[in-house]
Coordinates of C-alpha atoms in Angstrom, one line a residue:
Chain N
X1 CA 16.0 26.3 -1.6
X2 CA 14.6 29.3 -3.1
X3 CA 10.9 29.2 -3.5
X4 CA 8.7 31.8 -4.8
X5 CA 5.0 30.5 -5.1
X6 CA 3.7 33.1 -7.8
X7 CA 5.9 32.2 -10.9
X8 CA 5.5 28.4 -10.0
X9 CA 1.6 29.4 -10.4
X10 CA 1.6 31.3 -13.4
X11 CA 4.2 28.2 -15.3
X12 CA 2.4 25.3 -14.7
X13 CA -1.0 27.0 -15.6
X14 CA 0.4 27.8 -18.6
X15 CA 1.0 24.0 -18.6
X16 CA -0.8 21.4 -21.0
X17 CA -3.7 20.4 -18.8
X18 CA -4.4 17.1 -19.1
X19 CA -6.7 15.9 -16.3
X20 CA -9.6 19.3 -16.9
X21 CA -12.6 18.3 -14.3
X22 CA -15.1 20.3 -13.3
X23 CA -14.9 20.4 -9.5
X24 CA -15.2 23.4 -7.6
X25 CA -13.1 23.6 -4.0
X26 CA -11.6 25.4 -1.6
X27 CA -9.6 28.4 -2.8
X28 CA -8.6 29.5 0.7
X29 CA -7.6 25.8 1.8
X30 CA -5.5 26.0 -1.6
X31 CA -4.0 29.3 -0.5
X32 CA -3.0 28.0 2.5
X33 CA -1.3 25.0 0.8
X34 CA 0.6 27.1 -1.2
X35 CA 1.7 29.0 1.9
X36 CA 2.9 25.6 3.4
X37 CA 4.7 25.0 0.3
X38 CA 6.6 28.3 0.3
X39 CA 7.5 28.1 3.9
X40 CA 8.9 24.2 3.2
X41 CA 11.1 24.6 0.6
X42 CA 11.3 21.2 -0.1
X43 CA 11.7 20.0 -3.9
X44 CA 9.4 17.6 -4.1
X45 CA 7.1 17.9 -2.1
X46 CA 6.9 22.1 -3.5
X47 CA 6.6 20.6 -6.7
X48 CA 4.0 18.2 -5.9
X49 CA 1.7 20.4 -4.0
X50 CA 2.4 23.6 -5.8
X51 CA 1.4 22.2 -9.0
X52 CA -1.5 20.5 -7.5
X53 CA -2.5 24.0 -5.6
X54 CA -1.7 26.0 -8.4
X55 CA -3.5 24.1 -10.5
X56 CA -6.5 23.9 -8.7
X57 CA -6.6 27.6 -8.0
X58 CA -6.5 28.3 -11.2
X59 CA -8.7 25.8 -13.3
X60 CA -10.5 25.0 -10.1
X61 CA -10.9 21.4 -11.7
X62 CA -7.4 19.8 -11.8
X63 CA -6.9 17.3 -8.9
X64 CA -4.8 14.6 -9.9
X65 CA -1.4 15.5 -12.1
X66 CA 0.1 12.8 -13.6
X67 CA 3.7 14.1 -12.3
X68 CA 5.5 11.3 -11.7
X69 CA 5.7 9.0 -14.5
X70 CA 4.8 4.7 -13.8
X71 CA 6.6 2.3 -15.5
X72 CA 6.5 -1.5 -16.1
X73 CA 10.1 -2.9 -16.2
X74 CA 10.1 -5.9 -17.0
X75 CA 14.0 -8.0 -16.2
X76 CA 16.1 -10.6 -15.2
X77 CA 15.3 -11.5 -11.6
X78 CA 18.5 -11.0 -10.0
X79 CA 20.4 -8.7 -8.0
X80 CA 21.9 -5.6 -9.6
X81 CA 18.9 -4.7 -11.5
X82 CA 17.4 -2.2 -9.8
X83 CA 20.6 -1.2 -8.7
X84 CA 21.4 -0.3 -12.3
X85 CA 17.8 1.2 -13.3
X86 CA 18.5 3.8 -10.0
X87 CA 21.8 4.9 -11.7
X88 CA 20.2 5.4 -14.5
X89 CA 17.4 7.7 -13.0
X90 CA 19.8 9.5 -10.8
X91 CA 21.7 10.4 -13.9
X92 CA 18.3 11.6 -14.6
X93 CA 18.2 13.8 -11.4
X94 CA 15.3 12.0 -11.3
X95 CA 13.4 11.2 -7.6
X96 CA 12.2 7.4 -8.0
X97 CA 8.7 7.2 -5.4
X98 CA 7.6 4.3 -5.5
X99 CA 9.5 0.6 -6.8
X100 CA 7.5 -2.7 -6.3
X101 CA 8.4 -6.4 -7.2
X102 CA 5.3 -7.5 -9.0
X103 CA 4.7 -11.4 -11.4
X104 CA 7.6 -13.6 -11.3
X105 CA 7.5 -16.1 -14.1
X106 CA 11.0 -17.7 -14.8
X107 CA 14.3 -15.6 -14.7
X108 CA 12.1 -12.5 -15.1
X109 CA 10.4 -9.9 -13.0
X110 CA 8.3 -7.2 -13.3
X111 CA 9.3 -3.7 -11.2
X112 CA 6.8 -1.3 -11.4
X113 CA 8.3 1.8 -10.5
X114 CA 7.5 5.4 -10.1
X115 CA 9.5 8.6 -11.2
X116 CA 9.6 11.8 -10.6
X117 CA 11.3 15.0 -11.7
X118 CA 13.1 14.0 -14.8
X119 CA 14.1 17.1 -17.3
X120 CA 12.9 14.6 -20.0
X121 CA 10.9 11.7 -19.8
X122 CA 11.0 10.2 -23.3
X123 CA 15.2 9.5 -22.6
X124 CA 15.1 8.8 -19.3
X125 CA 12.5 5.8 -20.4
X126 CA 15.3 4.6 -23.2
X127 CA 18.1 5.1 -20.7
X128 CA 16.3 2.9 -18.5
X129 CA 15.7 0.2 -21.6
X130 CA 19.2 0.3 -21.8
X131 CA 20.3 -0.7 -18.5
X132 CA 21.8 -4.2 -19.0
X133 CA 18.9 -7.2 -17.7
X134 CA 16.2 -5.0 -18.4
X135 CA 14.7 -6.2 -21.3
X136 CA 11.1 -4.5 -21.9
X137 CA 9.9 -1.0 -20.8
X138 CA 6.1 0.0 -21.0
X139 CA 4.3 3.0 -19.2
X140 CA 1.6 2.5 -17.4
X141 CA -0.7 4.8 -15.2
X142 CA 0.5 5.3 -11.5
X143 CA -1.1 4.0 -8.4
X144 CA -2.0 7.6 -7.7
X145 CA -3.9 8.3 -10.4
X146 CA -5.7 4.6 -10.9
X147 CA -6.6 3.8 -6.9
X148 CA -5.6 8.0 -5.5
X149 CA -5.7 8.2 -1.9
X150 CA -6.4 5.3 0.6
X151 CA -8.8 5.4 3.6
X152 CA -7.0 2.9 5.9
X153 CA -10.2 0.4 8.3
X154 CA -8.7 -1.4 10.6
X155 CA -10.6 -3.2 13.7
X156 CA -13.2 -5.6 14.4
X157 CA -14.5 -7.5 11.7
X158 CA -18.2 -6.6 12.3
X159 CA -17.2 -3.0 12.6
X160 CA -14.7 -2.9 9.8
X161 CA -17.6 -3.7 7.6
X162 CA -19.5 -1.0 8.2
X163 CA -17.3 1.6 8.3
X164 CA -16.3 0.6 4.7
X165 CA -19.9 0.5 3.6
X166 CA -20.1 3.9 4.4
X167 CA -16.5 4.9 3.3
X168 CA -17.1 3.1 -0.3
X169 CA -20.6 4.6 -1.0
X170 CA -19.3 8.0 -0.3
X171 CA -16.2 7.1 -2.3
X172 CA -18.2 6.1 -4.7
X173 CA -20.0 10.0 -4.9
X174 CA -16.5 11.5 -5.1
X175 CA -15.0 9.3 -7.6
X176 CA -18.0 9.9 -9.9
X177 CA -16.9 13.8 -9.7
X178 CA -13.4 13.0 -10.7
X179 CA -11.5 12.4 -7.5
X180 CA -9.6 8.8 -7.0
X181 CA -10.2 7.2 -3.4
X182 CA -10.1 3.7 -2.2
X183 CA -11.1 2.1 1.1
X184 CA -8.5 -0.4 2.1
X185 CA -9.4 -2.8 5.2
X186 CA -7.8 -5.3 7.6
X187 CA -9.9 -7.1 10.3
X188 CA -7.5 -7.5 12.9
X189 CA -7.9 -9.2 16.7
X190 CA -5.3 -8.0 19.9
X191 CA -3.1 -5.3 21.1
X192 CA -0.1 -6.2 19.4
X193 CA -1.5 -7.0 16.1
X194 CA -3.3 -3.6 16.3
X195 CA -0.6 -1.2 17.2
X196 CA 1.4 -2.8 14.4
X197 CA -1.3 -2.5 11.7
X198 CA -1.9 1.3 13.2
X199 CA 2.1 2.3 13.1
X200 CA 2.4 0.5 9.4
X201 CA -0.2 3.2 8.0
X202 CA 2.1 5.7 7.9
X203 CA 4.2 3.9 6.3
X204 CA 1.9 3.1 3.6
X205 CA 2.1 4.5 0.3
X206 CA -0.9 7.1 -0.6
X207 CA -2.4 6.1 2.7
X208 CA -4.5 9.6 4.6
X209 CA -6.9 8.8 6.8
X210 CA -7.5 6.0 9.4
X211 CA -10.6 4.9 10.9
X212 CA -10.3 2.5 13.6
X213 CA -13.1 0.7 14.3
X214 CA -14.1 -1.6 17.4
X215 CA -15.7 -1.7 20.8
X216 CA -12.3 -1.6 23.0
X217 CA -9.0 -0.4 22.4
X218 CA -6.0 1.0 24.1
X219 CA -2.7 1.0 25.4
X220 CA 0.0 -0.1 22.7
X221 CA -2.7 0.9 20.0
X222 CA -3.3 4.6 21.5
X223 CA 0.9 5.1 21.6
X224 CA 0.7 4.2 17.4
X225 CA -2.3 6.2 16.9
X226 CA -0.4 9.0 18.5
X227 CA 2.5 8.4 16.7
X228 CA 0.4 8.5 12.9
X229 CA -1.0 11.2 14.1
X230 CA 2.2 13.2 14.3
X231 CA 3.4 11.8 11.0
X232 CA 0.4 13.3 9.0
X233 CA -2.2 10.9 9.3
X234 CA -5.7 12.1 10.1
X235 CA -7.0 9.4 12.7
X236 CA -11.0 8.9 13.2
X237 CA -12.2 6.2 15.7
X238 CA -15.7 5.0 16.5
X239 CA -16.5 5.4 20.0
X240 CA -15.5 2.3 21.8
X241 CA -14.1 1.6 25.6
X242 CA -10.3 1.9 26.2
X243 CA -8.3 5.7 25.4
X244 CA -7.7 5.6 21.6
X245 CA -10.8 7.8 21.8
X246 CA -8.9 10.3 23.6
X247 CA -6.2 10.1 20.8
X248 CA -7.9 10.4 17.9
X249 CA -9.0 13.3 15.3
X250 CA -12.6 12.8 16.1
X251 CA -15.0 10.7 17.3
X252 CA -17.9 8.9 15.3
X253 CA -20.3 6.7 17.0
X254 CA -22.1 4.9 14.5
X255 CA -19.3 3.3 12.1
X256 CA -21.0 4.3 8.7
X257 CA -20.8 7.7 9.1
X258 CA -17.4 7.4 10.8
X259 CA -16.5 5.6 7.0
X260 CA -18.1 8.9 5.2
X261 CA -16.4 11.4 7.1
X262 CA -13.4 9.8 6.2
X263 CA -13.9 10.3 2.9
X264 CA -15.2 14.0 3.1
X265 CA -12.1 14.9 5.0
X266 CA -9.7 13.8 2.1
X267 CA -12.0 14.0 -1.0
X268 CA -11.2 17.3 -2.5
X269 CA -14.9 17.5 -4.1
X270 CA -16.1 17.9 -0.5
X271 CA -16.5 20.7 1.8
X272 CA -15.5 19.6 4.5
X273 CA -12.6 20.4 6.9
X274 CA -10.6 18.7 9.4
X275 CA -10.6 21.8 11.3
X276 CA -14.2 21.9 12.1
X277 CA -14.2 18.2 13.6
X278 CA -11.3 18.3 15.3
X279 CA -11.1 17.0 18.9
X280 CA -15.7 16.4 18.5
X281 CA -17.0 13.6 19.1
X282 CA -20.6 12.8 16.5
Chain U
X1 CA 19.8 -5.9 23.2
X2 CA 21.2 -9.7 24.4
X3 CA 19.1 -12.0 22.7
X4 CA 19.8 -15.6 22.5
X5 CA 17.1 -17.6 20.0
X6 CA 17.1 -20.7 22.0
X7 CA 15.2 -19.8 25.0
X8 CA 12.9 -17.8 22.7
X9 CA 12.3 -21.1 20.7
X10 CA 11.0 -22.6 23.4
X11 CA 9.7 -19.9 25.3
X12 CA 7.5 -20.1 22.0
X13 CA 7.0 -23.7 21.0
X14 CA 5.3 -23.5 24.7
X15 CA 3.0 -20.7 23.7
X16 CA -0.4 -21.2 22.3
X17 CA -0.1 -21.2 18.4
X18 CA -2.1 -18.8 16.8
X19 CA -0.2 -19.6 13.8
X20 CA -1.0 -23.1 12.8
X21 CA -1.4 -24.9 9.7
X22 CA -0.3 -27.5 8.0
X23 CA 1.8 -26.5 5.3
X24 CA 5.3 -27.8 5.1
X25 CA 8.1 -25.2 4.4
X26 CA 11.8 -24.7 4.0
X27 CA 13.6 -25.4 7.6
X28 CA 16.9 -23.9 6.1
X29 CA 15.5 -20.6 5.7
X30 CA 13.6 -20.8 9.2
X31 CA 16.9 -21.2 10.6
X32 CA 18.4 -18.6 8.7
X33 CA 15.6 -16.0 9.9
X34 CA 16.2 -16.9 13.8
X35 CA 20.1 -16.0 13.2
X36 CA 18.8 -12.7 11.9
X37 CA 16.0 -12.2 14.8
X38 CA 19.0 -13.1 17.5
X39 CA 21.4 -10.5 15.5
X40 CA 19.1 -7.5 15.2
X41 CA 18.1 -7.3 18.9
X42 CA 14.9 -4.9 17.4
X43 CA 12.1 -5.9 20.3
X44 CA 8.8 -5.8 17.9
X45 CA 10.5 -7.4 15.2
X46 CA 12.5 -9.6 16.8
X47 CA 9.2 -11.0 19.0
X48 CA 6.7 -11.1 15.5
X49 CA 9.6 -12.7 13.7
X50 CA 11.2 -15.1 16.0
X51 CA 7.5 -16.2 16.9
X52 CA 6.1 -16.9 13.2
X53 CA 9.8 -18.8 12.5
X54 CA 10.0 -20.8 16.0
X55 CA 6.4 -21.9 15.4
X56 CA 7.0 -22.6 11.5
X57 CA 10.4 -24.6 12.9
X58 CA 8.6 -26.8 15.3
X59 CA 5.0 -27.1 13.9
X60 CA 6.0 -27.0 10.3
X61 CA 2.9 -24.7 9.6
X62 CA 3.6 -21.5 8.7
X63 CA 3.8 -20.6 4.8
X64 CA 3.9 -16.8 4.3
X65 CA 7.6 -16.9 5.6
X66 CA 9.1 -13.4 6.7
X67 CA 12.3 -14.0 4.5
X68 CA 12.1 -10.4 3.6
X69 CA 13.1 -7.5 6.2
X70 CA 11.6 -4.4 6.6
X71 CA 13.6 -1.3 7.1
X72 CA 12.0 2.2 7.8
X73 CA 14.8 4.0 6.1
X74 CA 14.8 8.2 7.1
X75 CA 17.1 9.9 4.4
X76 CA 17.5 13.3 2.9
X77 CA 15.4 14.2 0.1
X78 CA 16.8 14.4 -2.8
X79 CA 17.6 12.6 -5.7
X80 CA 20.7 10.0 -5.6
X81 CA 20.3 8.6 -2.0
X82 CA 18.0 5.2 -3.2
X83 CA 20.5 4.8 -5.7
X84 CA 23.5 5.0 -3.9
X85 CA 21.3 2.6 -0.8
X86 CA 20.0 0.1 -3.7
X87 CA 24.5 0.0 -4.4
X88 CA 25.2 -1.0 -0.9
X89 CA 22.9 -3.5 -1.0
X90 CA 23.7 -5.1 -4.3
X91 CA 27.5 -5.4 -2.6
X92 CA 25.5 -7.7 -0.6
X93 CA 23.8 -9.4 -3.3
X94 CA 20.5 -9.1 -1.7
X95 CA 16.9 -8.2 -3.7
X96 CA 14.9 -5.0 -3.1
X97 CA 11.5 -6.7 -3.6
X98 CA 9.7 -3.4 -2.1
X99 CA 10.2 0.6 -1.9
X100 CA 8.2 3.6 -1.4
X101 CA 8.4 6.7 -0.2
X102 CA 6.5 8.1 2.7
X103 CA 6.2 10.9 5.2
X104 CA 8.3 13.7 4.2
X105 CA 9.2 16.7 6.5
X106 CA 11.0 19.6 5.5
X107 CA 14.4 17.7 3.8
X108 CA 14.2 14.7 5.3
X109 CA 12.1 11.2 3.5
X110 CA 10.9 8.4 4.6
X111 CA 12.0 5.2 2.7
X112 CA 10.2 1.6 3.3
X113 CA 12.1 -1.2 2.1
X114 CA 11.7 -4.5 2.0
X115 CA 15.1 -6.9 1.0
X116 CA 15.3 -10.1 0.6
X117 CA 18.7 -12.4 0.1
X118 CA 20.8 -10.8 2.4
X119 CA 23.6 -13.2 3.6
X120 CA 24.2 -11.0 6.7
X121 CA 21.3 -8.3 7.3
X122 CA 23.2 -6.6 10.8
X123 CA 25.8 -5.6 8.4
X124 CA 23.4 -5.0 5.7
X125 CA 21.6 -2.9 8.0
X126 CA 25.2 -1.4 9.3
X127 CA 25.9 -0.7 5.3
X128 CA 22.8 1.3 4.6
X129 CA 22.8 3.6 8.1
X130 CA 26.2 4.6 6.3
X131 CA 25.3 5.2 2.9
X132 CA 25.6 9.3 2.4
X133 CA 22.8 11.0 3.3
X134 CA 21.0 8.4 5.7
X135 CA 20.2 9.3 9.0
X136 CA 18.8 6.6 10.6
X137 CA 17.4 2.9 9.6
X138 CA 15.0 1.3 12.1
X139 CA 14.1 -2.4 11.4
X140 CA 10.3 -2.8 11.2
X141 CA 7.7 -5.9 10.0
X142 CA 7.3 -6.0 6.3
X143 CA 4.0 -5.4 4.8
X144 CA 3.1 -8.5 4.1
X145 CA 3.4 -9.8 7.8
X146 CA 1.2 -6.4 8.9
X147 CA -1.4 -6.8 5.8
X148 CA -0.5 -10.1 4.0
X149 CA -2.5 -11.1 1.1
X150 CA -4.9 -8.6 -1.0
X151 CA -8.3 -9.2 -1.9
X152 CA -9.2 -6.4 -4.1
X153 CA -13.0 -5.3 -4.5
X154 CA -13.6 -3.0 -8.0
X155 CA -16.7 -1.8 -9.4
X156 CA -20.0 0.0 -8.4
X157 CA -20.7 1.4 -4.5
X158 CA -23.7 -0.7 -4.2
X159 CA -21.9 -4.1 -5.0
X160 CA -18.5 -3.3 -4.1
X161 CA -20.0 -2.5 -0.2
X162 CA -21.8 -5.9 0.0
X163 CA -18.5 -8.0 -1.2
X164 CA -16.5 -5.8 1.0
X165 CA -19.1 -7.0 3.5
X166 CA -19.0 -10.6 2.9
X167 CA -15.3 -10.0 2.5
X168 CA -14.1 -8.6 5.4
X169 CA -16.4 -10.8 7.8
X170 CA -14.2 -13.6 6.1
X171 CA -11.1 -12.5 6.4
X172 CA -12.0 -11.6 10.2
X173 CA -12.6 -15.4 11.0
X174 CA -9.0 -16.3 8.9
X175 CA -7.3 -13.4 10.5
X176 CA -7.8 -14.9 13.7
X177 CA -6.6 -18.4 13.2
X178 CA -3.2 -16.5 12.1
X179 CA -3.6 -15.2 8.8
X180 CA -3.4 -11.9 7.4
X181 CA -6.3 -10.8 4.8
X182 CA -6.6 -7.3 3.8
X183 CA -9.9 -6.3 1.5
X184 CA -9.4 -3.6 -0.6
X185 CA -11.7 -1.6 -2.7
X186 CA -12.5 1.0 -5.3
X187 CA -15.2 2.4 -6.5
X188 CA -15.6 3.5 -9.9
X189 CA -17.6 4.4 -13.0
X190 CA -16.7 3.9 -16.6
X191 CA -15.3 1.4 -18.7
X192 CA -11.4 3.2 -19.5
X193 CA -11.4 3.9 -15.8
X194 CA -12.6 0.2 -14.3
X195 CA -10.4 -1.4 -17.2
X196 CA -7.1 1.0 -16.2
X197 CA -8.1 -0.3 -12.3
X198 CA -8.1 -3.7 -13.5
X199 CA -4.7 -3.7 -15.2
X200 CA -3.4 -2.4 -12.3
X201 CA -4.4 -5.5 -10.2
X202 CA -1.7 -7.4 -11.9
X203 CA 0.7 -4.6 -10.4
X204 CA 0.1 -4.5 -7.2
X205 CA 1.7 -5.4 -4.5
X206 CA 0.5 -8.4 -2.4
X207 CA -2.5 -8.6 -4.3
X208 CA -3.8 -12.4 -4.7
X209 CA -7.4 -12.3 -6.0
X210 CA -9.5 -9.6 -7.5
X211 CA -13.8 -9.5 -7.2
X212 CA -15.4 -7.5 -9.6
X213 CA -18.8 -6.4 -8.7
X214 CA -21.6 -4.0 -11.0
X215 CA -24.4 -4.9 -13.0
X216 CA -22.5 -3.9 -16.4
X217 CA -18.8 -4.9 -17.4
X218 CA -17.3 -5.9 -20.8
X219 CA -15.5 -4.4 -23.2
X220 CA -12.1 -3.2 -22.5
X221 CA -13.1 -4.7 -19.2
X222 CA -13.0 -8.6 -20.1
X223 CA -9.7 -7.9 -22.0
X224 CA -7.9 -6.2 -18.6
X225 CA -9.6 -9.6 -16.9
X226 CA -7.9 -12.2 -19.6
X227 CA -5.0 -10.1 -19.1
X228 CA -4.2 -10.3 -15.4
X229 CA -5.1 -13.9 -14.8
X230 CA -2.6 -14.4 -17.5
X231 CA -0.4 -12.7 -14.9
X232 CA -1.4 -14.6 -12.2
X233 CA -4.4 -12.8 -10.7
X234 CA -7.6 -14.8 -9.6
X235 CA -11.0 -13.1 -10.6
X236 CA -14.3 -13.6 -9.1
X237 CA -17.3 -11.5 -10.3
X238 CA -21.1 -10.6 -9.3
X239 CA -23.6 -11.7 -11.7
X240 CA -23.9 -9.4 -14.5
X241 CA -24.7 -7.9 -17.8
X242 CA -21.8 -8.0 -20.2
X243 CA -18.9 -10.6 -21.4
X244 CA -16.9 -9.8 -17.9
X245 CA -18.9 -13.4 -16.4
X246 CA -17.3 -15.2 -19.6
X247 CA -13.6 -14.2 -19.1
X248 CA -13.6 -14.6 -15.0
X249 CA -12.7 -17.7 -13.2
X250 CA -16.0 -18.0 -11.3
X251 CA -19.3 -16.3 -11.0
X252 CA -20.9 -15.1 -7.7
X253 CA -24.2 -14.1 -7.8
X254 CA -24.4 -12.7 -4.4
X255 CA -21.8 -10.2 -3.8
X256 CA -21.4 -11.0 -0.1
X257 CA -20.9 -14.8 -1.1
X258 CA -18.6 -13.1 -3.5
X259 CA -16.5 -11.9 -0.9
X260 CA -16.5 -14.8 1.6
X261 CA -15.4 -16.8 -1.4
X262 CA -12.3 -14.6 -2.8
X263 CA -11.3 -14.7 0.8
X264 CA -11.5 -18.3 1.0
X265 CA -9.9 -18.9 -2.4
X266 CA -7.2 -17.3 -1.1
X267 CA -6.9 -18.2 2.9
X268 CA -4.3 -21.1 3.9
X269 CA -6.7 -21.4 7.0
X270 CA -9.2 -22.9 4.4
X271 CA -9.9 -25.8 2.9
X272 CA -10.9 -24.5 -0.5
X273 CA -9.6 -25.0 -4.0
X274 CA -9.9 -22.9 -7.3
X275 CA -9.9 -25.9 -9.4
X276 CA -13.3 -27.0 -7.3
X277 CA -14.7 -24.1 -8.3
X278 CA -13.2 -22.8 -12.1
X279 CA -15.4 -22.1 -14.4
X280 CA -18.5 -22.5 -12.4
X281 CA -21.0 -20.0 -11.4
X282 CA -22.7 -19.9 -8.1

């Protein structure tokens, strides 16, 4: 696909700007997004991250854009449904990117679901009030912008508690800026357990980081955390016996600084890049 | 892979039982889930699975039943492939009761879904690797088997690290008598933003139990509380200034007791009930 990054720039800052902070960041990081985004060529993701770089380069405040659209649909709790509501969007040309069953009370469920890309929102939302079983249609925020990006703790429960103290208090500084991060935790005991809990992150939605935390892992766990790592997922360990130390991003011995470096690495009101840590052990 | 569910039964029923409790639960369904574990000859799955259901079979225990698969579902990007996946499986009038997108590299998408219903999920599984524009589908443990049950922690860095605290040591003890507790938390400032996270409870998925924690809520704030235990939400919260004490189902005034005791509201490994404790403050 065709993909210049300059006119992108110049038509979404001419854009309504909804979500003005007053961050500064990094302009050259930006630049290089935008370079990544060229080079990709890939629809949603170029419109994603354009309009987030683009953005950002030009307001240097803009981190979260309410591009895809969340909706609450609530309907008859059968099969077909959903299968209906995606016609709908795809008649749309629409990209649906996230669907969740949420209450159940009766015949009826709740889907929230998340859209992107439609040409116009307002008809896609009646089209999709039309479908036959759906019988309400409200909009609500997305996950993105209400709980943004997730720090993912998993590991021993004595650990896993203080890597989130750290993590949440320095959420806590960022989120008072205007970014959107939360700290999501599992205490988890054995191999098996772990690798699976390590492999699922990447699976999960708005998940970045992951910090495991604990005083021995390896084998099966190292494989996942090698595996994450290649799908896009920055991983930061506490130092601990067994080789996940040898496979992850970086090293933190004392867990509540591991937790705040995981935040500073994602937070886009930090200055902080993965580039300087990477492969150091703190 | 040959895979024949009796010897695994028993190869199990001799195991130790991490998974034991004392629920009762649907043998029909247990027996359905083995036929599916002995058709889908996927090692991880097939092990997690066939081990939760031969326990649940023989010690009538387990409650959080895997009747939902997983399926990590690589696709090309673009818009029209979830609709014509969520076709095939309506043909097999089966439920989608999760989706999201993940990793996406140049054109190609992740999918995770989660389907429930299926009458046959080999051939389901057969159906959706030959949907247009699937490349692969690789079975793989649902999200609620990796993470289970949510706790959620909202409210100021201070309190929301000490329930996480209290929190996560709790679920560590659960976790490892076989249940699976995830603690997850945002921090925020601001009433519109705290009463937009709050909603938002109600929406998400897996979420069980929500532990607000500050020194100031009310407002907007107490009408997003009503509102999700209407839906179905439990809601604990610290000791504070503000009407959010009146409209929650209990009042904590120590945040880690806070967490131990959203944890324990929710844990099957617990002998705890919300009706002991409605309405009461601690």
């Amino acid at each position: 696909m065709a993909f210049s990054p300059a006119p992108v720039l110049e038509d979404l800052v001419a854009d309504p700007l909804p979500r003005l902070t007053k961050q500064t960041h990094d302009e050259s990081g930006l630049r290089r997004e935008l370079a990544v985004i060229r080079d990709s060529g890939v629809a949603t993701q170029r419109d994603e991250r354009a309009r987030r770089a683009a953005l950002a380069l030009c307001c240097r405040g803009v981190r979260e854009l309410p591009q895809a659209i969340g909706l609450l649909v609530e309907c008859l709790d059968e099969p077909g449904v959903l299968y209906r509501i995606t016609e709908a969007i795809f008649r749309h040309g629409a990209n649906i990117t996230y669907v969740a069953g949420g209450a159940r009370r009766e015949a009826i469920a709740d889907l929230q679901l998340e859209i992107s890309g439609a040409a116009d929102d307002t008809r896609l939302i009646a089209d999709i009030g039309a479908v036959q079983g759906v019988t309400r249609v409200t909009v609500v925020p997305t996950f993105q912008t209400i709980y943004g990006k997730r720090v993912i703790v998993i590991g021993g429960g004595a650990q896993v508690g203080m890597v989130a103290q750290g993590a949440i208090s320095e959420a806590d500084r960022h989120n008072i800026r205007g970014e959107r991060i939360s700290v999501d935790t599992i205490p988890l005991v054995g191999e098996e357990q772990l690798a699976g809990a390590v492999r699922a992150v990447s699976r999960l939605h708005r998940a970045r980081v992951l910090v495991l935390a604990g005083a021995l892992m390896g084998g099966e766990i190292t494989q996942a955390v090698r595996e994450i790592r290649e799908a896009g997922i920055l991983v930061l360990c506490t130092s601990m016996a067994g080789s996940v130390p040898e496979a992850a991003d970086v090293v933190v011995s004392d867990p509540v600084e591991a937790g705040v470096m995981a935040v500073m690495l994602i937070a886009e009101t930090a200055k902080f890049s993965t580039e300087l840590v990477r492969g150091k052990r703190y």
